[in-house]
PDB file of C-alpha atoms in Angstrom:
ATOM      1  CA  MET A 226       3.937   5.316   1.031  1.00 57.00           C
ATOM      2  CA  SER A 227       5.450   7.429  -1.644  1.00 60.00           C
ATOM      3  CA  SER A 228       8.978   6.170  -0.732  1.00 62.00           C
ATOM      4  CA  PHE A 229       8.294   2.631  -1.754  1.00 63.00           C
ATOM      5  CA  PRO A 230       9.572   1.240  -5.044  1.00 61.00           C
ATOM      6  CA  GLY A 231       7.446   2.002  -8.168  1.00 62.00           C
ATOM      7  CA  PHE A 232       6.562  -1.640  -8.651  1.00 57.00           C
ATOM      8  CA  LEU A 233       4.144  -1.376  -5.727  1.00 59.00           C
ATOM      9  CA  HIS A 234       2.161   1.220  -7.627  1.00 54.00           C
ATOM     10  CA  SER A 235       2.209  -0.680 -10.868  1.00 59.00           C
ATOM     11  CA  LYS A 236       1.205  -4.137  -9.784  1.00 65.00           C
ATOM     12  CA  ARG A 237      -2.094  -2.987  -7.883  1.00 77.00           C
ATOM     13  CA  PRO A 238      -1.201  -4.297  -4.442  1.00 81.00           C
ATOM     14  CA  THR A 239      -3.470  -4.551  -1.465  1.00 86.00           C
ATOM     15  CA  ILE A 240      -2.509  -1.893   0.977  1.00 86.00           C
ATOM     16  CA  SER A 241      -4.083  -1.872   4.344  1.00 91.00           C
ATOM     17  CA  GLN A 242      -3.542   0.720   7.057  1.00 91.00           C
ATOM     18  CA  LEU A 243      -2.782  -0.717  10.467  1.00 92.00           C
ATOM     19  CA  SER A 244      -3.935   0.607  13.819  1.00 95.00           C
ATOM     20  CA  ASP A 245      -1.073   3.026  13.859  1.00 93.00           C
ATOM     21  CA  PRO A 246      -1.962   5.637  11.123  1.00 90.00           C
ATOM     22  CA  ASP A 247       1.626   5.779  10.142  1.00 86.00           C
ATOM     23  CA  TRP A 248       1.902   2.022   9.391  1.00 87.00           C
ATOM     24  CA  PHE A 249       0.637  -0.005   6.347  1.00 87.00           C
ATOM     25  CA  SER A 250       0.592  -3.726   5.320  1.00 88.00           C
ATOM     26  CA  ILE A 251       1.197  -4.244   1.634  1.00 85.00           C
ATOM     27  CA  ASN A 252       0.500  -7.534  -0.076  1.00 85.00           C
ATOM     28  CA  THR A 253       1.479  -7.986  -3.702  1.00 82.00           C
ATOM     29  CA  ILE A 254       2.840 -10.518  -6.241  1.00 81.00           C
ATOM     30  CA  ILE A 255       6.136 -10.128  -8.056  1.00 81.00           C
ATOM     31  CA  ASP A 256       8.419 -12.454  -9.918  1.00 80.00           C
ATOM     32  CA  ARG A 257      11.096 -14.080  -7.905  1.00 81.00           C
ATOM     33  CA  SER A 258      13.898 -12.328  -9.939  1.00 83.00           C
ATOM     34  CA  GLU A 259      12.325  -8.980  -8.943  1.00 82.00           C
ATOM     35  CA  LEU A 260      12.291  -9.821  -5.277  1.00 83.00           C
ATOM     36  CA  PHE A 261      16.054 -10.323  -5.181  1.00 85.00           C
ATOM     37  CA  LYS A 262      16.559  -7.040  -7.057  1.00 85.00           C
ATOM     38  CA  LEU A 263      14.261  -5.116  -4.569  1.00 83.00           C
ATOM     39  CA  LEU A 264      15.510  -6.773  -1.196  1.00 86.00           C
ATOM     40  CA  PRO A 265      18.065  -4.029  -0.486  1.00 88.00           C
ATOM     41  CA  THR A 266      15.491  -1.167  -0.901  1.00 85.00           C
ATOM     42  CA  LEU A 267      12.778  -3.211   0.947  1.00 84.00           C
ATOM     43  CA  ARG A 268      15.307  -3.845   3.934  1.00 85.00           C
ATOM     44  CA  LYS A 269      15.695   0.001   4.270  1.00 85.00           C
ATOM     45  CA  LEU A 270      11.931   0.846   4.153  1.00 83.00           C
ATOM     46  CA  ALA A 271       9.998  -2.295   5.616  1.00 84.00           C
ATOM     47  CA  GLN A 272       9.809  -3.459   9.246  1.00 86.00           C
ATOM     48  CA  GLY A 273       9.189  -6.971   8.196  1.00 86.00           C
ATOM     49  CA  LEU A 274       8.813  -9.093   4.997  1.00 86.00           C
ATOM     50  CA  VAL A 275       6.890 -12.318   4.525  1.00 86.00           C
ATOM     51  CA  VAL A 276       7.499 -14.212   1.469  1.00 86.00           C
ATOM     52  CA  HIS A 277       5.137 -17.039   0.175  1.00 84.00           C
ATOM     53  CA  GLU A 278       6.037 -19.278  -2.592  1.00 83.00           C
ATOM     54  CA  PRO A 279       3.137 -20.912  -4.355  1.00 81.00           C
ATOM     55  CA  GLN A 280       3.092 -24.720  -4.660  1.00 81.00           C
ATOM     56  CA  GLN A 281       1.074 -24.757  -7.877  1.00 79.00           C
ATOM     57  CA  ILE A 282      -0.241 -22.071 -10.169  1.00 75.00           C
ATOM     58  CA  LEU A 283      -3.395 -22.888 -12.110  1.00 72.00           C
ATOM     59  CA  PRO A 284      -4.512 -21.295 -15.353  1.00 74.00           C
ATOM     60  CA  LEU A 285      -8.007 -19.841 -14.963  1.00 72.00           C
ATOM     61  CA  GLU A 286      -9.298 -22.188 -17.628  1.00 73.00           C
ATOM     62  CA  GLN A 287      -8.356 -25.235 -15.543  1.00 66.00           C
ATOM     63  CA  ILE A 288      -9.923 -23.813 -12.394  1.00 67.00           C
ATOM     64  CA  GLY A 289     -13.175 -23.282 -14.499  1.00 66.00           C
ATOM     65  CA  ARG A 290     -13.134 -26.806 -15.601  1.00 66.00           C
ATOM     66  CA  GLU A 291     -12.586 -28.143 -12.107  1.00 64.00           C
ATOM     67  CA  GLU A 292     -15.594 -26.240 -10.988  1.00 66.00           C
ATOM     68  CA  ASN A 293     -17.856 -27.776 -13.762  1.00 65.00           C
ATOM     69  CA  ASN A 294     -16.643 -31.325 -13.180  1.00 67.00           C
ATOM     70  CA  GLY A 295     -14.340 -31.447 -15.888  1.00 61.00           C
ATOM     71  CA  THR A 296     -16.348 -29.693 -18.655  1.00 61.00           C
ATOM     72  CA  PRO A 297     -15.403 -26.383 -20.002  1.00 56.00           C
ATOM     73  CA  PRO A 298     -17.215 -23.471 -18.364  1.00 54.00           C
ATOM     74  CA  GLN A 299     -20.184 -21.993 -20.186  1.00 61.00           C
ATOM     75  CA  ASN A 300     -19.880 -18.417 -21.184  1.00 56.00           C
TER      76      ASN A 300
END
């Protein structure tokens, strides 16, 4: 794990050990521009890479309103 780029340590990724103790799964969120910069390094270090592009990103305030039927959440 120490050979992975520094961004993985600074973004608080989810790191899961796989059934083989030498293998890990890493899940993190990065800006698209960062992905393209990191691809050469990731190709050298990773067995596979799955990229998901969100369809929509909602601000937390909007999610709170939707949970309360349109009214702002009470603090």
